[in-house]
Short mmCIF file of C-alpha atoms in Angstrom, two decimals:
data_model
loop_
_atom_site.label_atom_id
_atom_site.label_comp_id
_atom_site.label_asym_id
_atom_site.label_seq_id
_atom_site.Cartn_x
_atom_site.Cartn_y
_atom_site.Cartn_z
CA UNK A 26 -8.44 -54.23 15.34
CA UNK A 27 -8.54 -57.56 13.55
CA UNK A 28 -12.11 -58.29 14.63
CA UNK A 29 -13.32 -54.99 13.15
CA UNK A 30 -11.55 -55.85 9.92
CA UNK A 31 -13.37 -59.20 9.91
CA UNK A 32 -16.73 -57.48 10.61
CA UNK A 33 -16.01 -55.15 7.70
CA UNK A 34 -15.05 -58.06 5.45
CA UNK A 35 -18.19 -60.07 6.25
CA UNK A 36 -20.40 -57.04 5.67
CA UNK A 37 -18.56 -56.21 2.47
CA UNK A 38 -19.33 -59.68 1.10
CA UNK A 39 -22.90 -59.36 2.30
CA UNK A 40 -23.43 -55.93 0.70
CA UNK A 41 -22.01 -57.14 -2.60
CA UNK A 42 -25.10 -59.35 -2.86
CA UNK A 43 -27.27 -56.23 -2.86
CA UNK A 44 -25.61 -54.76 -5.91
CA UNK A 45 -28.99 -53.60 -7.27
CA UNK A 46 -29.35 -51.13 -4.39
CA UNK A 47 -25.99 -49.53 -5.24
CA UNK A 48 -26.88 -49.54 -8.92
CA UNK A 49 -30.19 -47.69 -8.39
CA UNK A 50 -28.52 -45.21 -6.07
CA UNK A 51 -25.85 -44.57 -8.70
CA UNK A 52 -28.54 -44.05 -11.36
CA UNK A 53 -29.92 -41.24 -9.25
CA UNK A 54 -26.48 -39.65 -9.05
CA UNK A 55 -26.21 -39.88 -12.85
CA UNK A 56 -29.38 -37.81 -13.00
CA UNK A 57 -27.88 -35.15 -10.74
CA UNK A 58 -24.71 -35.16 -12.84
CA UNK A 59 -26.80 -34.73 -15.96
CA UNK A 60 -28.59 -31.73 -14.43
CA UNK A 61 -25.29 -30.16 -13.43
CA UNK A 62 -23.69 -30.70 -16.84
CA UNK A 63 -26.52 -28.58 -18.20
CA UNK A 64 -26.22 -25.98 -15.44
CA UNK A 65 -22.46 -25.67 -15.87
CA UNK A 66 -22.74 -25.47 -19.64
CA UNK A 67 -25.11 -22.53 -19.18
CA UNK A 68 -22.88 -20.95 -16.53
CA UNK A 69 -19.64 -21.34 -18.50
CA UNK A 70 -21.33 -19.91 -21.63
CA UNK A 71 -18.17 -19.74 -23.72
CA UNK A 72 -15.70 -19.28 -20.85
CA UNK A 73 -12.91 -21.87 -20.87
CA UNK A 74 -11.91 -21.61 -17.22
CA UNK A 75 -13.72 -20.38 -14.09
CA UNK A 76 -11.69 -20.02 -10.89
CA UNK A 77 -9.10 -22.48 -12.16
CA UNK A 78 -11.66 -25.10 -13.20
CA UNK A 79 -12.42 -26.09 -16.78
CA UNK A 80 -15.92 -27.47 -17.28
CA UNK A 81 -14.44 -30.98 -17.44
CA UNK A 82 -12.63 -30.48 -14.11
CA UNK A 83 -15.83 -29.07 -12.61
CA UNK A 84 -17.82 -32.17 -13.60
CA UNK A 85 -15.13 -34.62 -12.44
CA UNK A 86 -14.99 -32.65 -9.19
CA UNK A 87 -18.76 -33.02 -8.79
CA UNK A 88 -18.63 -36.74 -9.61
CA UNK A 89 -15.97 -37.19 -6.94
CA UNK A 90 -17.83 -35.30 -4.20
CA UNK A 91 -21.11 -37.03 -5.10
CA UNK A 92 -19.41 -40.44 -4.97
CA UNK A 93 -18.12 -39.72 -1.46
CA UNK A 94 -21.19 -38.06 0.03
CA UNK A 95 -23.89 -40.26 -1.50
CA UNK A 96 -22.07 -43.49 -0.65
CA UNK A 97 -23.35 -42.94 2.88
CA UNK A 98 -24.93 -45.92 4.62
CA UNK A 99 -28.18 -45.93 6.58
CA UNK A 100 -26.32 -45.74 9.89
CA UNK A 101 -28.62 -43.03 11.29
CA UNK A 102 -31.73 -45.12 10.63
CA UNK A 103 -30.07 -48.25 12.02
CA UNK A 104 -28.86 -46.55 15.20
CA UNK A 105 -32.21 -44.79 15.63
CA UNK A 106 -34.02 -48.12 15.33
CA UNK A 107 -31.62 -49.93 17.65
CA UNK A 108 -31.88 -47.27 20.34
CA UNK A 109 -35.62 -46.67 20.08
CA UNK A 110 -36.42 -50.37 19.76
CA UNK A 111 -34.04 -51.33 22.54
CA UNK A 112 -32.06 -53.74 20.35
CA UNK A 113 -28.90 -51.89 21.32
CA UNK A 114 -28.82 -53.82 24.61
CA UNK A 115 -28.09 -57.02 22.71
CA UNK A 116 -24.89 -55.42 21.49
CA UNK A 117 -23.67 -54.26 24.87
CA UNK A 118 -22.32 -57.66 25.88
CA UNK A 119 -20.74 -58.40 22.50
CA UNK A 120 -16.93 -58.45 22.29
CA UNK A 121 -16.79 -55.29 20.21
CA UNK A 122 -17.56 -51.63 20.68
CA UNK A 123 -20.92 -50.50 19.31
CA UNK A 124 -19.51 -47.47 17.49
CA UNK A 125 -16.54 -49.28 15.96
CA UNK A 126 -18.82 -52.11 14.86
CA UNK A 127 -20.90 -49.58 12.92
CA UNK A 128 -17.73 -47.97 11.57
CA UNK A 129 -16.62 -51.31 10.07
CA UNK A 130 -20.05 -51.86 8.52
CA UNK A 131 -20.30 -48.31 7.20
CA UNK A 132 -16.85 -48.33 5.62
CA UNK A 133 -17.45 -51.60 3.78
CA UNK A 134 -20.79 -50.30 2.52
CA UNK A 135 -19.32 -46.99 1.44
CA UNK A 136 -16.35 -48.58 -0.31
CA UNK A 137 -18.76 -50.40 -2.64
CA UNK A 138 -21.01 -47.34 -2.97
CA UNK A 139 -18.09 -45.11 -3.89
CA UNK A 140 -16.67 -47.48 -6.51
CA UNK A 141 -20.06 -48.20 -8.16
CA UNK A 142 -21.13 -44.54 -8.30
CA UNK A 143 -17.74 -43.31 -9.45
CA UNK A 144 -17.42 -45.98 -12.16
CA UNK A 145 -20.89 -45.40 -13.58
CA UNK A 146 -20.61 -41.63 -13.27
CA UNK A 147 -17.18 -41.61 -14.90
CA UNK A 148 -18.67 -43.06 -18.09
CA UNK A 149 -21.34 -40.36 -18.22
CA UNK A 150 -18.96 -37.51 -17.41
CA UNK A 151 -16.40 -38.78 -19.92
CA UNK A 152 -19.06 -38.92 -22.66
CA UNK A 153 -20.49 -35.48 -21.85
CA UNK A 154 -17.41 -33.38 -21.12
CA UNK A 155 -14.35 -35.59 -21.69
CA UNK A 156 -11.38 -36.14 -19.42
CA UNK A 157 -8.84 -33.90 -17.71
CA UNK A 158 -5.14 -33.97 -16.95
CA UNK A 159 -5.11 -36.47 -14.07
CA UNK A 160 -1.94 -37.12 -12.09
CA UNK A 161 -1.67 -40.94 -11.83
CA UNK A 162 0.98 -40.70 -9.11
CA UNK A 163 -1.56 -39.06 -6.83
CA UNK A 164 -3.70 -42.22 -6.60
CA UNK A 165 -2.22 -43.56 -3.28
CA UNK A 166 -2.59 -40.14 -1.62
CA UNK A 167 -6.15 -39.78 -2.95
CA UNK A 168 -7.10 -43.20 -1.53
CA UNK A 169 -5.83 -42.12 1.91
CA UNK A 170 -7.76 -38.86 1.72
CA UNK A 171 -10.96 -40.66 0.68
CA UNK A 172 -10.60 -43.13 3.57
CA UNK A 173 -10.08 -40.29 6.06
CA UNK A 174 -13.02 -38.36 4.57
CA UNK A 175 -15.30 -41.38 5.00
CA UNK A 176 -14.15 -41.94 8.60
CA UNK A 177 -14.65 -38.26 9.43
CA UNK A 178 -18.11 -38.28 7.84
CA UNK A 179 -18.96 -41.43 9.81
CA UNK A 180 -18.05 -39.92 13.18
CA UNK A 181 -20.01 -36.74 12.46
CA UNK A 182 -23.03 -38.81 11.40
CA UNK A 183 -22.64 -41.12 14.41
CA UNK A 184 -22.57 -38.11 16.75
CA UNK A 185 -25.93 -37.11 15.29
CA UNK A 186 -27.30 -40.66 15.28
CA UNK A 187 -26.54 -41.21 18.96
CA UNK A 188 -28.71 -38.24 19.88
CA UNK A 189 -31.51 -40.82 19.49
CA UNK A 190 -30.91 -41.52 23.19
CA UNK A 191 -32.64 -38.21 23.83
CA UNK A 192 -34.60 -37.42 20.63
CA UNK A 193 -37.31 -39.53 19.02
CA UNK A 194 -36.21 -38.91 15.46
CA UNK A 195 -32.67 -37.90 14.51
CA UNK A 196 -33.23 -38.24 10.79
CA UNK A 197 -34.30 -34.60 10.53
CA UNK A 198 -30.93 -33.49 11.95
CA UNK A 199 -29.39 -35.50 9.16
CA UNK A 200 -31.16 -33.45 6.44
CA UNK A 201 -29.51 -30.32 7.69
CA UNK A 202 -26.12 -32.02 8.08
CA UNK A 203 -26.40 -33.24 4.48
CA UNK A 204 -27.21 -29.75 3.26
CA UNK A 205 -24.11 -28.42 5.01
CA UNK A 206 -22.07 -30.98 3.08
CA UNK A 207 -23.85 -29.99 -0.13
CA UNK A 208 -23.19 -26.29 0.33
CA UNK A 209 -20.38 -25.15 2.62
CA UNK A 210 -18.85 -28.63 2.34
CA UNK A 211 -18.40 -27.90 -1.34
CA UNK A 212 -20.23 -30.94 -2.65
CA UNK A 213 -22.20 -29.11 -5.32
CA UNK A 214 -19.78 -26.31 -6.12
CA UNK A 215 -16.12 -25.84 -5.17
CA UNK A 216 -15.33 -23.25 -2.51
CA UNK A 217 -13.57 -21.09 -5.15
CA UNK A 218 -17.04 -20.11 -6.42
CA UNK A 219 -18.00 -18.76 -2.96
CA UNK A 220 -17.44 -15.16 -1.89
CA UNK A 221 -13.96 -14.88 -0.37
CA UNK A 222 -15.13 -14.52 3.26
CA UNK A 223 -17.41 -17.57 3.04
CA UNK A 224 -14.77 -19.59 1.25
CA UNK A 225 -12.30 -18.83 4.06
CA UNK A 226 -14.75 -19.94 6.75
CA UNK A 227 -15.94 -23.04 4.85
CA UNK A 228 -12.34 -23.99 4.11
CA UNK A 229 -11.58 -24.71 7.77
CA UNK A 230 -14.89 -26.31 8.75
CA UNK A 231 -15.02 -30.12 8.93
CA UNK A 232 -17.60 -30.45 6.12
CA UNK A 233 -15.12 -29.35 3.45
CA UNK A 234 -12.69 -32.08 4.52
CA UNK A 235 -15.34 -34.66 3.61
CA UNK A 236 -16.22 -33.32 0.17
CA UNK A 237 -14.27 -30.31 -1.12
CA UNK A 238 -10.63 -31.13 -0.34
CA UNK A 239 -10.64 -34.77 -1.49
CA UNK A 240 -12.28 -33.75 -4.80
CA UNK A 241 -9.99 -30.75 -5.22
CA UNK A 242 -6.99 -33.03 -4.72
CA UNK A 243 -8.43 -35.38 -7.31
CA UNK A 244 -8.81 -32.77 -10.06
CA UNK A 245 -5.87 -30.60 -9.12
CA UNK A 246 -3.37 -32.52 -7.01
CA UNK A 247 -1.09 -30.36 -4.91
CA UNK A 248 1.53 -32.09 -2.81
CA UNK A 249 2.05 -29.00 -0.63
CA UNK A 250 -1.61 -28.94 0.39
CA UNK A 251 -1.80 -32.71 0.87
CA UNK A 252 -0.17 -32.73 4.30
CA UNK A 253 -2.35 -29.88 5.55
CA UNK A 254 -5.52 -31.69 4.42
CA UNK A 255 -4.49 -34.95 6.08
CA UNK A 256 -3.59 -33.20 9.35
CA UNK A 257 -6.97 -31.41 9.41
CA UNK A 258 -8.81 -34.63 8.59
CA UNK A 259 -7.07 -36.55 11.39
CA UNK A 260 -7.64 -33.67 13.81
CA UNK A 261 -11.36 -33.53 13.03
CA UNK A 262 -11.67 -37.32 13.19
CA UNK A 263 -10.20 -37.17 16.68
CA UNK A 264 -12.60 -34.41 17.78
CA UNK A 265 -15.73 -36.11 16.41
CA UNK A 266 -14.67 -39.57 17.59
CA UNK A 267 -14.29 -38.19 21.12
CA UNK A 268 -17.69 -36.50 20.74
CA UNK A 269 -19.38 -39.69 19.51
CA UNK A 270 -17.84 -41.85 22.28
CA UNK A 271 -18.83 -39.25 24.88
CA UNK A 272 -22.43 -39.09 23.64
CA UNK A 273 -22.54 -42.88 23.60
CA UNK A 274 -21.13 -43.05 27.12
CA UNK A 275 -23.76 -40.73 28.56
CA UNK A 276 -26.56 -42.06 26.35
CA UNK A 277 -26.00 -45.72 27.21
CA UNK A 278 -26.30 -44.85 30.90
CA UNK A 279 -29.93 -43.96 30.21
CA UNK A 280 -30.73 -47.51 29.11
CA UNK A 281 -32.97 -49.53 31.37
CA UNK A 282 -32.69 -53.26 30.98
CA UNK A 283 -35.75 -55.06 32.20
CA UNK A 284 -34.76 -58.65 31.62
CA UNK A 285 -36.66 -60.70 29.03
CA UNK B 30 -71.22 -35.52 -6.33
CA UNK B 31 -68.57 -38.22 -5.99
CA UNK B 32 -65.81 -35.57 -6.19
CA UNK B 33 -67.52 -33.58 -3.43
CA UNK B 34 -67.58 -36.67 -1.21
CA UNK B 35 -63.89 -37.33 -1.85
CA UNK B 36 -62.94 -33.71 -1.06
CA UNK B 37 -64.95 -33.92 2.17
CA UNK B 38 -63.24 -37.20 2.99
CA UNK B 39 -59.79 -35.64 2.38
CA UNK B 40 -60.71 -32.74 4.65
CA UNK B 41 -61.91 -35.03 7.47
CA UNK B 42 -58.74 -37.10 7.24
CA UNK B 43 -56.64 -33.93 7.20
CA UNK B 44 -58.19 -32.95 10.53
CA UNK B 45 -57.50 -36.41 11.99
CA UNK B 46 -53.89 -36.31 10.76
CA UNK B 47 -53.47 -32.85 12.25
CA UNK B 48 -54.76 -34.08 15.61
CA UNK B 49 -52.34 -36.98 15.41
CA UNK B 50 -49.49 -34.56 14.65
CA UNK B 51 -50.40 -32.58 17.75
CA UNK B 52 -50.23 -35.75 19.81
CA UNK B 53 -46.65 -36.26 18.61
CA UNK B 54 -45.89 -32.57 18.92
CA UNK B 55 -42.13 -32.79 19.50
CA UNK B 56 -41.66 -35.04 16.51
CA UNK B 57 -43.89 -32.84 14.38
CA UNK B 58 -42.09 -29.63 15.35
CA UNK B 59 -38.63 -31.20 14.92
CA UNK B 60 -39.34 -32.63 11.48
CA UNK B 61 -41.18 -29.62 10.07
CA UNK B 62 -38.73 -27.04 11.44
CA UNK B 63 -35.69 -28.98 10.27
CA UNK B 64 -37.19 -29.29 6.80
CA UNK B 65 -37.69 -25.52 6.86
CA UNK B 66 -34.01 -25.02 7.81
CA UNK B 67 -33.05 -27.55 5.13
CA UNK B 68 -34.90 -25.44 2.54
CA UNK B 69 -33.17 -22.27 3.78
CA UNK B 70 -29.76 -23.90 3.23
CA UNK B 71 -30.77 -24.65 -0.39
CA UNK B 72 -31.62 -21.01 -0.92
CA UNK B 73 -28.23 -20.03 0.52
CA UNK B 74 -26.61 -22.32 -2.05
CA UNK B 75 -28.43 -20.54 -4.87
CA UNK B 76 -27.57 -17.14 -3.43
CA UNK B 77 -23.90 -18.15 -3.71
CA UNK B 78 -24.39 -19.53 -7.21
CA UNK B 79 -26.30 -16.57 -8.62
CA UNK B 80 -23.89 -14.19 -6.94
CA UNK B 81 -21.24 -15.66 -9.26
CA UNK B 82 -23.47 -16.31 -12.29
CA UNK B 83 -26.33 -13.75 -12.20
CA UNK B 84 -28.17 -15.16 -15.24
CA UNK B 85 -28.42 -18.84 -16.15
CA UNK B 86 -30.07 -19.14 -19.57
CA UNK B 87 -32.55 -16.27 -18.98
CA UNK B 88 -33.29 -17.31 -15.37
CA UNK B 89 -32.35 -14.94 -12.56
CA UNK B 90 -32.28 -15.54 -8.82
CA UNK B 91 -35.85 -14.25 -8.46
CA UNK B 92 -37.11 -16.78 -11.00
CA UNK B 93 -35.47 -19.53 -9.02
CA UNK B 94 -37.17 -18.32 -5.85
CA UNK B 95 -40.54 -18.43 -7.62
CA UNK B 96 -39.65 -21.96 -8.68
CA UNK B 97 -39.13 -22.78 -5.01
CA UNK B 98 -42.52 -21.22 -4.19
CA UNK B 99 -44.13 -23.67 -6.62
CA UNK B 100 -42.09 -26.78 -5.88
CA UNK B 101 -42.04 -26.41 -2.08
CA UNK B 102 -45.73 -25.55 -1.89
CA UNK B 103 -46.83 -28.38 -4.17
CA UNK B 104 -44.46 -30.91 -2.61
CA UNK B 105 -45.55 -29.73 0.82
CA UNK B 106 -49.25 -29.85 -0.06
CA UNK B 107 -48.87 -33.36 -1.47
CA UNK B 108 -47.11 -34.52 1.70
CA UNK B 109 -49.53 -32.82 4.08
CA UNK B 110 -52.75 -33.98 2.40
CA UNK B 111 -51.64 -37.20 0.69
CA UNK B 112 -48.66 -38.22 2.82
CA UNK B 113 -48.80 -41.87 1.79
CA UNK B 114 -48.02 -41.06 -1.85
CA UNK B 115 -44.47 -42.37 -1.50
CA UNK B 116 -45.63 -45.71 -0.06
CA UNK B 117 -48.08 -46.99 -2.71
CA UNK B 118 -45.62 -49.50 -4.18
CA UNK B 119 -44.70 -50.83 -0.74
CA UNK B 120 -48.34 -51.16 0.32
CA UNK B 121 -49.16 -53.18 -2.80
CA UNK B 122 -46.01 -55.30 -2.62
CA UNK B 123 -46.52 -56.19 1.02
CA UNK B 124 -50.18 -57.08 0.49
CA UNK B 125 -51.33 -54.33 2.82
CA UNK B 126 -53.93 -52.98 0.43
CA UNK B 127 -56.47 -55.39 2.00
CA UNK B 128 -57.13 -52.87 4.74
CA UNK B 129 -58.28 -50.22 2.26
CA UNK B 130 -60.21 -52.66 0.07
CA UNK B 131 -62.22 -53.96 2.97
CA UNK B 132 -63.65 -50.55 3.83
CA UNK B 133 -66.48 -48.73 2.00
CA UNK B 134 -64.35 -45.67 1.11
CA UNK B 135 -62.74 -45.37 -2.32
CA UNK B 136 -59.43 -47.21 -1.86
CA UNK B 137 -56.99 -44.94 -3.73
CA UNK B 138 -57.99 -41.71 -1.99
CA UNK B 139 -58.11 -43.56 1.34
CA UNK B 140 -54.63 -44.99 0.80
CA UNK B 141 -53.22 -41.57 -0.09
CA UNK B 142 -54.72 -39.58 2.77
CA UNK B 143 -54.15 -42.14 5.49
CA UNK B 144 -50.86 -40.52 6.43
CA UNK B 145 -49.54 -36.97 6.64
CA UNK B 146 -45.82 -36.24 6.41
CA UNK B 147 -44.68 -33.94 9.19
CA UNK B 148 -41.67 -32.70 7.21
CA UNK B 149 -44.02 -31.60 4.41
CA UNK B 150 -45.38 -28.89 6.70
CA UNK B 151 -41.91 -27.34 6.69
CA UNK B 152 -41.86 -27.31 2.88
CA UNK B 153 -45.36 -25.86 2.65
CA UNK B 154 -44.56 -23.11 5.14
CA UNK B 155 -41.30 -22.33 3.35
CA UNK B 156 -43.14 -22.04 0.03
CA UNK B 157 -45.61 -19.61 1.59
CA UNK B 158 -42.84 -17.51 3.15
CA UNK B 159 -40.99 -17.30 -0.17
CA UNK B 160 -44.24 -16.32 -1.91
CA UNK B 161 -44.74 -13.47 0.54
CA UNK B 162 -41.17 -12.26 -0.12
CA UNK B 163 -40.82 -12.75 -3.86
CA UNK B 164 -44.28 -12.93 -5.44
CA UNK B 165 -46.22 -9.77 -6.36
CA UNK B 166 -49.72 -9.70 -4.86
CA UNK B 167 -51.54 -9.72 -8.21
CA UNK B 168 -49.96 -13.07 -9.10
CA UNK B 169 -51.12 -14.91 -5.96
CA UNK B 170 -54.27 -16.36 -7.55
CA UNK B 171 -52.36 -17.67 -10.55
CA UNK B 172 -49.64 -19.09 -8.28
CA UNK B 173 -52.21 -20.91 -6.11
CA UNK B 174 -53.81 -22.39 -9.23
CA UNK B 175 -50.41 -23.51 -10.55
CA UNK B 176 -49.48 -25.02 -7.17
CA UNK B 177 -52.71 -27.06 -7.20
CA UNK B 178 -52.03 -28.31 -10.75
CA UNK B 179 -48.42 -29.05 -9.85
CA UNK B 180 -49.60 -31.01 -6.77
CA UNK B 181 -51.93 -33.05 -8.98
CA UNK B 182 -49.05 -33.86 -11.34
CA UNK B 183 -46.77 -34.98 -8.47
CA UNK B 184 -49.58 -37.13 -7.11
CA UNK B 185 -50.48 -38.72 -10.46
CA UNK B 186 -46.83 -39.49 -11.18
CA UNK B 187 -46.46 -41.12 -7.76
CA UNK B 188 -49.62 -43.22 -8.36
CA UNK B 189 -48.29 -44.36 -11.76
CA UNK B 190 -44.92 -45.45 -10.35
CA UNK B 191 -46.50 -46.98 -7.25
CA UNK B 192 -49.08 -48.89 -9.31
CA UNK B 193 -46.34 -50.64 -11.25
CA UNK B 194 -46.08 -52.91 -8.21
CA UNK B 195 -49.35 -54.53 -9.37
CA UNK B 196 -47.68 -55.57 -12.60
CA UNK B 197 -43.99 -56.18 -11.90
CA UNK B 198 -44.09 -57.52 -8.36
CA UNK B 199 -42.27 -54.65 -6.74
CA UNK B 200 -41.76 -51.11 -7.95
CA UNK B 201 -40.61 -49.85 -4.55
CA UNK B 202 -37.14 -48.83 -5.71
CA UNK B 203 -38.37 -47.47 -9.07
CA UNK B 204 -41.05 -45.41 -7.31
CA UNK B 205 -38.64 -44.09 -4.68
CA UNK B 206 -35.92 -43.12 -7.14
CA UNK B 207 -38.44 -41.93 -9.75
CA UNK B 208 -40.29 -39.59 -7.40
CA UNK B 209 -37.09 -38.26 -5.85
CA UNK B 210 -35.59 -37.93 -9.34
CA UNK B 211 -38.51 -35.84 -10.57
CA UNK B 212 -38.34 -33.71 -7.43
CA UNK B 213 -34.61 -33.20 -7.95
CA UNK B 214 -34.92 -32.15 -11.58
CA UNK B 215 -37.84 -29.90 -10.73
CA UNK B 216 -35.66 -28.19 -8.11
CA UNK B 217 -33.14 -26.85 -10.64
CA UNK B 218 -33.56 -24.08 -13.24
CA UNK B 219 -35.64 -25.48 -16.09
CA UNK B 220 -34.02 -23.02 -18.48
CA UNK B 221 -30.80 -25.07 -18.64
CA UNK B 222 -32.52 -27.98 -20.40
CA UNK B 223 -32.61 -27.92 -24.18
CA UNK B 224 -33.65 -30.19 -27.05
CA UNK B 225 -34.37 -33.82 -26.24
CA UNK B 226 -33.80 -33.29 -22.50
CA UNK B 227 -36.51 -30.62 -22.44
CA UNK B 228 -38.84 -32.85 -24.44
CA UNK B 229 -38.38 -35.74 -21.98
CA UNK B 230 -39.00 -33.42 -19.01
CA UNK B 231 -42.31 -32.38 -20.55
CA UNK B 232 -43.45 -35.92 -21.33
CA UNK B 233 -42.04 -39.07 -19.72
CA UNK B 234 -40.59 -37.36 -16.65
CA UNK B 235 -43.01 -34.51 -15.87
CA UNK B 236 -40.52 -32.35 -13.95
CA UNK B 237 -40.94 -29.49 -16.45
CA UNK B 238 -44.67 -29.23 -15.75
CA UNK B 239 -44.16 -29.43 -11.98
CA UNK B 240 -42.03 -26.30 -11.68
CA UNK B 241 -40.44 -25.02 -14.92
CA UNK B 242 -43.61 -24.27 -16.88
CA UNK B 243 -45.38 -22.73 -13.84
CA UNK B 244 -42.42 -20.35 -13.40
CA UNK B 245 -42.54 -19.41 -17.08
CA UNK B 246 -46.30 -18.81 -16.77
CA UNK B 247 -45.78 -16.54 -13.79
CA UNK B 248 -43.01 -14.68 -15.65
CA UNK B 249 -45.08 -14.36 -18.81
CA UNK B 250 -48.52 -15.91 -19.01
CA UNK B 251 -49.38 -17.95 -22.10
CA UNK B 252 -52.79 -19.52 -22.62
CA UNK B 253 -51.24 -22.17 -24.87
CA UNK B 254 -48.85 -23.41 -22.19
CA UNK B 255 -51.48 -23.09 -19.47
CA UNK B 256 -54.00 -25.22 -21.41
CA UNK B 257 -51.26 -27.67 -22.34
CA UNK B 258 -50.41 -28.02 -18.67
CA UNK B 259 -54.03 -28.77 -17.80
CA UNK B 260 -54.31 -31.25 -20.69
CA UNK B 261 -51.12 -32.95 -19.55
CA UNK B 262 -52.46 -33.21 -15.99
CA UNK B 263 -55.69 -34.80 -17.22
CA UNK B 264 -53.81 -37.33 -19.37
CA UNK B 265 -51.49 -38.17 -16.47
CA UNK B 266 -54.45 -38.74 -14.14
CA UNK B 267 -56.25 -40.95 -16.67
CA UNK B 268 -53.11 -43.09 -16.97
CA UNK B 269 -52.69 -43.15 -13.19
CA UNK B 270 -56.31 -44.15 -12.50
CA UNK B 271 -56.38 -46.81 -15.22
CA UNK B 272 -53.11 -48.32 -13.97
CA UNK B 273 -54.25 -48.31 -10.35
CA UNK B 274 -57.82 -49.56 -10.90
CA UNK B 275 -56.77 -52.29 -13.34
CA UNK B 276 -53.98 -53.16 -10.93
CA UNK B 277 -56.42 -53.59 -8.04
CA UNK B 278 -58.27 -56.22 -10.13
CA UNK B 279 -55.00 -58.15 -10.49
CA UNK B 280 -54.12 -57.66 -6.83
CA UNK B 281 -53.70 -60.76 -4.72
CA UNK B 282 -54.41 -60.43 -1.04
CA UNK B 283 -51.53 -60.68 1.37
CA UNK B 284 -53.86 -62.33 3.92
CA UNK B 285 -52.64 -59.82 6.45
CA UNK B 286 -54.81 -58.76 9.31
CA UNK B 287 -54.03 -55.17 10.24
CA UNK B 288 -55.38 -53.51 13.30
CA UNK B 289 -55.07 -49.73 13.21
CA UNK B 290 -55.41 -47.99 16.51
#
């Protein structure tokens, strides 16, 4: 466990040096937030509250989901390159597990990405729609939920990335995965806006535990729902971790090492 | 005469790129079909949204679908015919322009057509399918014309951002974020933008002319807006060509020897 923490720490310090990359990424998110402020202003059109959300809550919700989802690292591209290029074999004899190594790297990258995007976005959202009634005591619980959301997202992405053992390009699978997060994951709009039947289905799928629930907890903390969300997140992490390790197990058996 | 030669050149390269796509058939089918599915998911999102809010500042669901006809078709067409449009800044920064400069063909068109994006086929096909579903037959000609103009705007904007690499060392990140930013704004209802935001989207960031104005023209044609759109396209292309051609004169070779097989 300690070695993965050290890998994460080293990568964290390394990523900090590439602050510009995070900054540019965050600028793009500001643009999306700006678009949605305009869309929501048109949609609210005089209404104070829609499905329990004021316009300010709706924008803080969006900032939160965007900060989680767009903090994603380039793990798919890296894994794709390592498998296709054969560099993965150099990692087989290292004293760490390939998947957990990437998890450490991804989490350190995403921690910076989340903080930069959220901080920059918070200024914009505050200026455009103001604040909301935030429960300060919820901060420790929110941090746990964010961490679990990032781990869950990682294992789902890793399960896709490892398909590179069989497919030439897994990036296209990623587009569709992302769109699931955007839509039924509740990244762009909360599930309350969905028709009831779709909201019920989306509410138990893993995507909503990456985006919707963490952001919902942030804007409208509910201690009764907290435990349920954490249990679901841990359950899904377990399922997708098993899936990723299984795919890796079978995929790595296809490797041919020809010396060199 | 020169234009005719360039169009012929684009066509010949298109055929070569298509042959290449067929050689990598699995990759081509995967990327294009997944982009098509990706586009479907977007439409599902808007179905949900418009189900809750049927009118967003005069725009209805059907208007948004027409917007997708324009944006997906033009984005798809740009990617299919001029697939290297996202890589201009990188090519200049890495000194890889030598390859194009050393050949007798005009370097900008050669650079643009030398690659075709497989995923763009998915966008183009999706745009066509949406047109068949949502666009009345008598508006097809106008829509095709608007898609061509919109494609030219996307292309000119990409050349401008990519050409900045000649002047500031590297515009890779600016070009990437700028092009994706314009695409993003152009993929949302233009009707929600007012005042200064609308002005910026019709000048500095041409997202309004890429999709919003074409949708308005299809909803209700206006010669004034149509001519303004053409004028804007011409201005954008003049800026793009001046920036690129002047940039080539400042370009310093990367001394790279590239062999393309």
